[in-house]
């Protein structure tokens, strides 16, 4: 994305994407310190919400906790499914940018009625319904997004959750780490994407994203639908080489986020040579395959990979002459609570 070219800046979507770096740079990890103490004492945490409010924020937190070996059980599911669980021994974080998502509000109503007190809301709206039922509700500093596709809010939601992990592990997010990540995010969003990668995606029947189950590839899959109007699918881990090749064709493209290097030869054999499609990696260093190389921000790399993916999707959307701010069917609030 070019920050001075009206081709990009005329869209709310791209402007909000470009604001993400400052959201990360100015993030205050201390805001979750007391909540983290409560969650650590409970020992179990459910993360719920719908769409982008859950995919990357929740799954990134789970991966961080597992890598860090935390003595904390974390689970995530959509609000309707979560409502079928016994959460009496859990703390629950419910995220809804609008603060009015029907599934989220009804879940909080149910849990409060059951006498559960460790209930937390996460929203981008000061005027919201979550605070009526949650014990404490955090309001994002990034502000309300005008674009249908959520971007900067996704990053701040994830930082909220990751900061909780930091407090529990006694390894809190630092100002230096946030500043380094902000610079890397800015670079990833403004770097030039190889036109060959963009063309391959524009010509594809399906755009696939593969990688860790930490929400990055899955979130980019959703954004592909919203931004490029292309069909997309998330292939967790090495799923891309375990059967789906049967329905792929040579026009398809697979973007592999933070690849397992030892698995790339199999991708080469099964996908490139077998199917004839194009595989492109997004990583902090050049791989044996075509690669979008981004700066290394350490533990905050997933945010950088996400930003690079946004950059790629914007280029695809504009090449396809799509109005990035006006989807034909997608809505800002998927299912708004009424009553």
CSV table of C-alpha atoms in Angstrom, one decimal:
chain,number,residue,atom,x,y,z
A,1,UNK,CA,0.0,0.0,0.0
A,2,UNK,CA,1.2,3.5,-0.8
A,3,UNK,CA,0.3,5.9,2.0
A,4,UNK,CA,0.4,8.9,-0.3
A,5,UNK,CA,-1.6,7.6,-3.2
A,6,UNK,CA,-5.3,8.3,-3.3
A,7,UNK,CA,-5.8,5.0,-5.0
A,8,UNK,CA,-5.3,3.5,-1.5
A,9,UNK,CA,-6.1,6.3,0.9
A,10,UNK,CA,-9.6,7.0,-0.4
A,11,UNK,CA,-10.8,3.9,1.3
A,12,UNK,CA,-11.7,3.6,5.0
A,13,UNK,CA,-10.4,0.1,5.0
A,14,UNK,CA,-6.9,1.0,4.0
A,15,UNK,CA,-6.8,4.0,6.3
A,16,UNK,CA,-7.8,1.8,9.2
A,17,UNK,CA,-5.3,-0.8,8.3
A,18,UNK,CA,-2.5,1.8,8.3
A,19,UNK,CA,-3.6,3.0,11.7
A,20,UNK,CA,-2.8,-0.4,13.2
A,21,UNK,CA,0.9,0.4,13.7
A,22,UNK,CA,0.1,3.3,16.1
A,23,UNK,CA,-2.5,1.2,17.8
A,24,UNK,CA,0.2,-1.4,18.6
A,25,UNK,CA,2.8,1.3,19.4
A,26,UNK,CA,0.5,3.1,21.9
A,27,UNK,CA,-1.0,-0.1,23.5
A,28,UNK,CA,-1.0,-0.1,27.3
A,29,UNK,CA,-0.4,-3.7,28.7
A,30,UNK,CA,-1.1,-2.6,32.2
A,31,UNK,CA,-4.8,-2.3,31.6
A,32,UNK,CA,-5.3,-6.0,32.0
A,33,UNK,CA,-3.1,-6.6,35.1
A,34,UNK,CA,-6.0,-7.0,37.6
A,35,UNK,CA,-8.0,-9.1,35.2
A,36,UNK,CA,-5.0,-11.4,34.6
A,37,UNK,CA,-4.8,-12.0,38.4
A,38,UNK,CA,-8.5,-13.1,38.5
A,39,UNK,CA,-8.1,-15.3,35.4
A,40,UNK,CA,-5.0,-16.9,36.9
A,41,UNK,CA,-6.8,-17.6,40.1
A,42,UNK,CA,-9.7,-19.2,38.3
A,43,UNK,CA,-7.4,-21.3,36.1
A,44,UNK,CA,-9.8,-21.7,33.2
A,45,UNK,CA,-10.7,-19.2,30.5
A,46,UNK,CA,-13.2,-19.3,27.7
A,47,UNK,CA,-12.8,-16.8,24.8
A,48,UNK,CA,-15.8,-16.3,22.7
A,49,UNK,CA,-17.2,-14.0,20.1
A,50,UNK,CA,-18.1,-14.1,16.4
A,51,UNK,CA,-15.9,-13.8,13.3
A,52,UNK,CA,-12.9,-11.6,13.5
A,53,UNK,CA,-13.5,-10.7,17.1
A,54,UNK,CA,-12.6,-14.3,18.0
A,55,UNK,CA,-10.5,-15.9,15.3
A,56,UNK,CA,-7.1,-14.2,15.6
A,57,UNK,CA,-7.4,-12.8,19.1
A,58,UNK,CA,-8.4,-16.0,20.8
A,59,UNK,CA,-6.3,-18.5,18.8
A,60,UNK,CA,-3.2,-16.3,19.1
A,61,UNK,CA,-3.7,-16.2,22.9
A,62,UNK,CA,-4.1,-20.0,23.0
A,63,UNK,CA,-0.9,-20.6,21.0
A,64,UNK,CA,1.1,-18.1,23.3
A,65,UNK,CA,-0.1,-19.9,26.4
A,66,UNK,CA,0.7,-23.3,25.1
A,67,UNK,CA,4.2,-22.3,23.9
A,68,UNK,CA,4.8,-20.7,27.3
A,69,UNK,CA,3.6,-23.7,29.1
A,70,UNK,CA,1.2,-21.8,31.3
A,71,UNK,CA,-0.9,-23.6,33.9
A,72,UNK,CA,-4.0,-22.2,32.4
A,73,UNK,CA,-6.8,-24.0,30.4
A,74,UNK,CA,-8.0,-21.8,27.5
A,75,UNK,CA,-10.7,-22.7,25.1
A,76,UNK,CA,-12.6,-20.9,22.3
A,77,UNK,CA,-15.8,-21.4,20.4
A,78,UNK,CA,-18.6,-19.3,19.0
A,79,UNK,CA,-21.1,-17.9,21.4
A,80,UNK,CA,-24.0,-20.3,20.5
A,81,UNK,CA,-21.8,-23.4,21.1
A,82,UNK,CA,-20.3,-21.9,24.2
A,83,UNK,CA,-23.7,-21.4,25.6
A,84,UNK,CA,-24.1,-25.2,25.7
A,85,UNK,CA,-21.1,-25.6,28.0
A,86,UNK,CA,-20.9,-25.7,31.8
A,87,UNK,CA,-18.7,-22.6,32.4
A,88,UNK,CA,-19.3,-22.4,36.2
A,89,UNK,CA,-15.6,-23.0,36.8
A,90,UNK,CA,-14.4,-20.7,34.0
A,91,UNK,CA,-13.7,-17.0,33.5
A,92,UNK,CA,-15.2,-15.9,30.2
A,93,UNK,CA,-14.1,-13.1,27.8
A,94,UNK,CA,-16.8,-12.2,25.3
A,95,UNK,CA,-15.8,-9.9,22.4
A,96,UNK,CA,-18.1,-7.9,20.2
A,97,UNK,CA,-16.8,-4.8,18.4
A,98,UNK,CA,-20.3,-3.3,18.2
A,99,UNK,CA,-21.2,-4.4,21.7
A,100,UNK,CA,-24.5,-5.6,20.3
A,101,UNK,CA,-23.8,-8.9,18.7
A,102,UNK,CA,-26.9,-11.0,19.5
A,103,UNK,CA,-25.1,-14.3,20.1
A,104,UNK,CA,-22.6,-12.6,22.5
A,105,UNK,CA,-25.2,-10.6,24.4
A,106,UNK,CA,-27.4,-13.7,25.0
A,107,UNK,CA,-24.5,-15.7,26.2
A,108,UNK,CA,-23.5,-13.1,28.8
A,109,UNK,CA,-27.2,-12.8,29.9
A,110,UNK,CA,-27.2,-16.6,30.4
A,111,UNK,CA,-24.0,-16.7,32.4
A,112,UNK,CA,-24.9,-13.8,34.6
A,113,UNK,CA,-28.2,-15.4,35.4
A,114,UNK,CA,-26.3,-18.5,36.4
A,115,UNK,CA,-24.4,-16.5,39.0
A,116,UNK,CA,-21.1,-16.6,37.2
A,117,UNK,CA,-19.1,-13.5,38.2
A,118,UNK,CA,-15.8,-13.8,36.2
A,119,UNK,CA,-17.4,-12.3,33.0
A,120,UNK,CA,-15.5,-9.8,30.8
A,121,UNK,CA,-16.6,-7.9,27.7
A,122,UNK,CA,-14.4,-6.5,25.0
A,123,UNK,CA,-15.8,-3.9,22.5
A,124,UNK,CA,-15.0,-0.9,20.4
A,125,UNK,CA,-18.2,1.0,21.5
A,126,UNK,CA,-18.5,3.1,24.6
A,127,UNK,CA,-22.3,2.7,24.4
A,128,UNK,CA,-22.7,-1.1,24.4
A,129,UNK,CA,-24.8,-3.9,25.9
A,130,UNK,CA,-21.9,-6.0,27.2
A,131,UNK,CA,-21.4,-3.9,30.3
A,132,UNK,CA,-24.9,-4.7,31.4
A,133,UNK,CA,-24.0,-8.3,32.0
A,134,UNK,CA,-20.2,-8.4,32.2
A,135,UNK,CA,-18.4,-7.7,35.5
A,136,UNK,CA,-15.9,-5.6,33.6
A,137,UNK,CA,-15.9,-4.4,30.0
A,138,UNK,CA,-12.9,-3.1,28.2
A,139,UNK,CA,-13.3,-0.6,25.4
A,140,UNK,CA,-10.7,-0.6,22.6
A,141,UNK,CA,-8.8,2.7,22.1
A,142,UNK,CA,-8.6,2.2,18.3
A,143,UNK,CA,-12.1,3.6,17.8
A,144,UNK,CA,-15.0,2.4,15.7
A,145,UNK,CA,-14.1,1.1,12.2
A,146,UNK,CA,-16.1,2.4,9.2
A,147,UNK,CA,-15.0,-0.4,6.9
A,148,UNK,CA,-17.0,-3.6,7.0
A,149,UNK,CA,-13.8,-5.7,7.4
A,150,UNK,CA,-12.3,-5.4,10.9
A,151,UNK,CA,-8.6,-4.8,10.9
A,152,UNK,CA,-7.0,-2.5,13.5
A,153,UNK,CA,-9.6,-3.7,16.1
A,154,UNK,CA,-8.5,-7.3,15.5
A,155,UNK,CA,-4.9,-6.4,16.4
A,156,UNK,CA,-5.9,-4.5,19.6
A,157,UNK,CA,-8.2,-7.3,20.7
A,158,UNK,CA,-5.3,-9.8,20.3
A,159,UNK,CA,-3.0,-7.5,22.3
A,160,UNK,CA,-5.5,-7.3,25.1
A,161,UNK,CA,-5.5,-11.1,25.3
A,162,UNK,CA,-1.8,-11.4,24.8
A,163,UNK,CA,-1.2,-8.9,27.6
A,164,UNK,CA,-3.1,-11.1,30.0
A,165,UNK,CA,-0.7,-14.0,29.1
A,166,UNK,CA,2.2,-11.6,29.7
A,167,UNK,CA,1.0,-10.8,33.2
A,168,UNK,CA,0.3,-14.4,34.1
A,169,UNK,CA,3.7,-15.6,32.9
A,170,UNK,CA,5.5,-12.6,34.5
A,171,UNK,CA,6.8,-11.7,31.0
A,172,UNK,CA,4.6,-8.6,30.2
A,173,UNK,CA,4.7,-6.9,26.8
A,174,UNK,CA,7.3,-4.2,26.8
A,175,UNK,CA,7.3,-0.7,25.2
A,176,UNK,CA,10.3,-1.7,23.2
A,177,UNK,CA,8.6,-4.9,21.9
A,178,UNK,CA,5.5,-3.0,20.9
A,179,UNK,CA,7.5,-0.3,19.2
A,180,UNK,CA,9.5,-2.8,17.2
A,181,UNK,CA,6.3,-4.6,16.2
A,182,UNK,CA,4.7,-1.3,15.2
A,183,UNK,CA,7.6,-0.5,12.9
A,184,UNK,CA,7.5,-4.0,11.4
A,185,UNK,CA,3.7,-3.8,10.9
A,186,UNK,CA,4.1,-0.5,9.1
A,187,UNK,CA,6.8,-1.9,6.9
A,188,UNK,CA,4.7,-5.0,6.1
A,189,UNK,CA,1.8,-2.9,5.0
A,190,UNK,CA,3.7,-0.5,2.9
A,191,UNK,CA,6.1,-2.9,1.2
A,192,UNK,CA,5.7,-3.6,-2.5
A,193,UNK,CA,4.1,-7.0,-3.2
A,194,UNK,CA,5.5,-8.8,-6.2
A,195,UNK,CA,3.0,-8.3,-9.0
A,196,UNK,CA,3.3,-12.0,-9.9
A,197,UNK,CA,1.9,-13.0,-6.5
A,198,UNK,CA,-1.0,-10.6,-7.0
A,199,UNK,CA,-1.7,-11.8,-10.5
A,200,UNK,CA,-1.7,-15.5,-9.4
A,201,UNK,CA,-4.3,-14.6,-6.7
A,202,UNK,CA,-6.4,-12.6,-9.1
A,203,UNK,CA,-6.5,-15.6,-11.6
A,204,UNK,CA,-7.1,-18.2,-8.9
A,205,UNK,CA,-10.4,-20.0,-8.5
A,206,UNK,CA,-9.6,-20.4,-4.8
A,207,UNK,CA,-7.1,-18.6,-2.6
A,208,UNK,CA,-5.9,-20.8,0.2
A,209,UNK,CA,-4.1,-19.9,3.4
A,210,UNK,CA,-2.1,-22.4,5.3
A,211,UNK,CA,-0.1,-22.3,8.6
A,212,UNK,CA,-0.3,-22.5,12.3
A,213,UNK,CA,-3.7,-22.7,14.0
A,214,UNK,CA,-3.1,-19.3,15.7
A,215,UNK,CA,-5.7,-17.4,13.8
A,216,UNK,CA,-3.5,-15.6,11.3
A,217,UNK,CA,-4.1,-17.7,8.2
A,218,UNK,CA,-7.8,-18.3,9.2
A,219,UNK,CA,-8.4,-14.5,9.7
A,220,UNK,CA,-6.8,-13.8,6.3
A,221,UNK,CA,-9.1,-16.4,4.8
A,222,UNK,CA,-12.1,-14.4,6.1
A,223,UNK,CA,-10.6,-11.2,4.9
A,224,UNK,CA,-10.1,-12.7,1.4
A,225,UNK,CA,-13.9,-13.2,1.2
A,226,UNK,CA,-14.6,-9.7,2.4
A,227,UNK,CA,-11.9,-7.7,0.5
A,228,UNK,CA,-11.3,-9.6,-2.8
A,229,UNK,CA,-14.7,-11.4,-3.2
A,230,UNK,CA,-12.7,-14.5,-4.0
A,231,UNK,CA,-13.4,-18.0,-2.6
A,232,UNK,CA,-10.9,-18.9,0.1
A,233,UNK,CA,-10.1,-21.7,2.5
A,234,UNK,CA,-7.9,-22.2,5.6
A,235,UNK,CA,-5.6,-25.2,5.6
A,236,UNK,CA,-4.4,-25.8,9.1
A,237,UNK,CA,-0.8,-26.9,9.5
A,238,UNK,CA,0.1,-29.4,6.8
A,239,UNK,CA,-3.5,-30.1,5.8
A,240,UNK,CA,-2.6,-28.7,2.4
A,241,UNK,CA,-0.7,-31.9,1.6
A,242,UNK,CA,-3.1,-34.3,3.1
A,243,UNK,CA,-6.0,-34.9,0.7
A,244,UNK,CA,-7.3,-31.5,-0.4
A,245,UNK,CA,-5.1,-31.6,-3.4
A,246,UNK,CA,-7.7,-33.9,-4.9
A,247,UNK,CA,-10.0,-30.9,-5.6
A,248,UNK,CA,-7.4,-28.2,-6.2
A,249,UNK,CA,-6.5,-27.1,-9.7
A,250,UNK,CA,-3.5,-25.4,-11.4
A,251,UNK,CA,-5.1,-21.9,-11.2
A,252,UNK,CA,-5.3,-22.0,-7.4
A,253,UNK,CA,-2.7,-20.4,-5.1
A,254,UNK,CA,-1.7,-21.2,-1.6
A,255,UNK,CA,-0.1,-18.6,0.8
A,256,UNK,CA,1.7,-20.3,3.6
A,257,UNK,CA,2.1,-18.2,6.8
A,258,UNK,CA,5.2,-18.8,8.9
A,259,UNK,CA,5.8,-22.2,7.2
A,260,UNK,CA,7.1,-25.4,8.8
A,261,UNK,CA,10.4,-25.4,6.7
A,262,UNK,CA,10.7,-29.1,6.9
A,263,UNK,CA,7.3,-29.5,5.3
A,264,UNK,CA,7.9,-27.3,2.2
A,265,UNK,CA,9.5,-30.1,0.2
A,266,UNK,CA,6.2,-32.0,0.5
A,267,UNK,CA,4.3,-28.9,-0.5
A,268,UNK,CA,6.6,-28.7,-3.5
A,269,UNK,CA,5.9,-32.3,-4.5
A,270,UNK,CA,2.2,-32.4,-3.8
A,271,UNK,CA,1.0,-28.9,-4.7
A,272,UNK,CA,3.5,-27.4,-7.1
A,273,UNK,CA,4.5,-30.5,-9.1
A,274,UNK,CA,1.4,-32.6,-8.5
A,275,UNK,CA,-1.4,-30.0,-8.9
A,276,UNK,CA,0.6,-27.3,-10.8
A,277,UNK,CA,-0.5,-24.5,-8.6
A,278,UNK,CA,1.6,-21.6,-7.0
A,279,UNK,CA,2.8,-21.7,-3.4
A,280,UNK,CA,3.9,-18.4,-1.8
A,281,UNK,CA,5.3,-18.2,1.8
A,282,UNK,CA,5.0,-15.2,4.1
A,283,UNK,CA,7.9,-15.4,6.5
A,284,UNK,CA,10.7,-13.5,8.2
A,285,UNK,CA,13.3,-14.9,5.9
A,286,UNK,CA,13.5,-16.3,2.3
A,287,UNK,CA,12.4,-19.9,2.0
A,288,UNK,CA,13.0,-22.4,-0.8
A,289,UNK,CA,9.7,-21.2,-2.3
A,290,UNK,CA,8.7,-17.7,-3.5
A,291,UNK,CA,8.4,-15.6,-0.3
A,292,UNK,CA,7.0,-12.3,0.9
A,293,UNK,CA,9.7,-11.5,3.5
A,294,UNK,CA,8.7,-9.3,6.4
A,295,UNK,CA,10.6,-7.8,9.3
A,296,UNK,CA,11.1,-10.0,12.4
A,297,UNK,CA,9.2,-8.7,15.5
A,298,UNK,CA,9.8,-11.8,17.7
A,299,UNK,CA,6.9,-12.8,19.8
A,300,UNK,CA,4.7,-10.3,18.0
A,301,UNK,CA,5.4,-11.7,14.5
A,302,UNK,CA,1.8,-12.9,14.0
A,303,UNK,CA,0.7,-9.3,13.8
A,304,UNK,CA,3.3,-8.6,11.2
A,305,UNK,CA,2.2,-11.6,9.1
A,306,UNK,CA,-1.4,-10.4,9.4
A,307,UNK,CA,-0.4,-6.9,8.2
A,308,UNK,CA,1.5,-8.4,5.2
A,309,UNK,CA,-1.6,-10.4,4.3
A,310,UNK,CA,-3.8,-7.3,4.5
A,311,UNK,CA,-1.4,-5.5,2.1
A,312,UNK,CA,-1.6,-8.5,-0.3
A,313,UNK,CA,-5.4,-8.6,-0.2
A,314,UNK,CA,-5.7,-4.8,-0.9
A,315,UNK,CA,-3.5,-5.2,-4.0
A,316,UNK,CA,-5.7,-8.1,-5.2
A,317,UNK,CA,-8.9,-6.2,-4.5
A,318,UNK,CA,-7.8,-3.1,-6.3
A,319,UNK,CA,-6.4,-5.1,-9.3
A,320,UNK,CA,-9.9,-6.7,-9.6
A,321,UNK,CA,-11.4,-3.1,-9.5
A,322,UNK,CA,-13.3,-3.8,-6.3
A,323,UNK,CA,-14.7,-1.1,-4.1
A,324,UNK,CA,-13.0,-2.0,-0.8
A,325,UNK,CA,-15.6,-0.2,1.3
A,326,UNK,CA,-18.8,-1.5,-0.2
A,327,UNK,CA,-19.3,-5.3,-0.1
A,328,UNK,CA,-22.4,-6.5,-1.8
A,329,UNK,CA,-23.7,-8.7,1.0
A,330,UNK,CA,-21.4,-8.6,4.1
A,331,UNK,CA,-22.6,-6.5,7.0
A,332,UNK,CA,-20.7,-4.7,9.8
A,333,UNK,CA,-22.7,-6.3,12.5
A,334,UNK,CA,-23.5,-9.8,11.6
A,335,UNK,CA,-26.5,-10.4,13.9
A,336,UNK,CA,-27.5,-7.4,16.0
A,337,UNK,CA,-29.3,-7.9,19.3
A,338,UNK,CA,-32.8,-6.4,19.4
A,339,UNK,CA,-34.8,-6.0,22.6
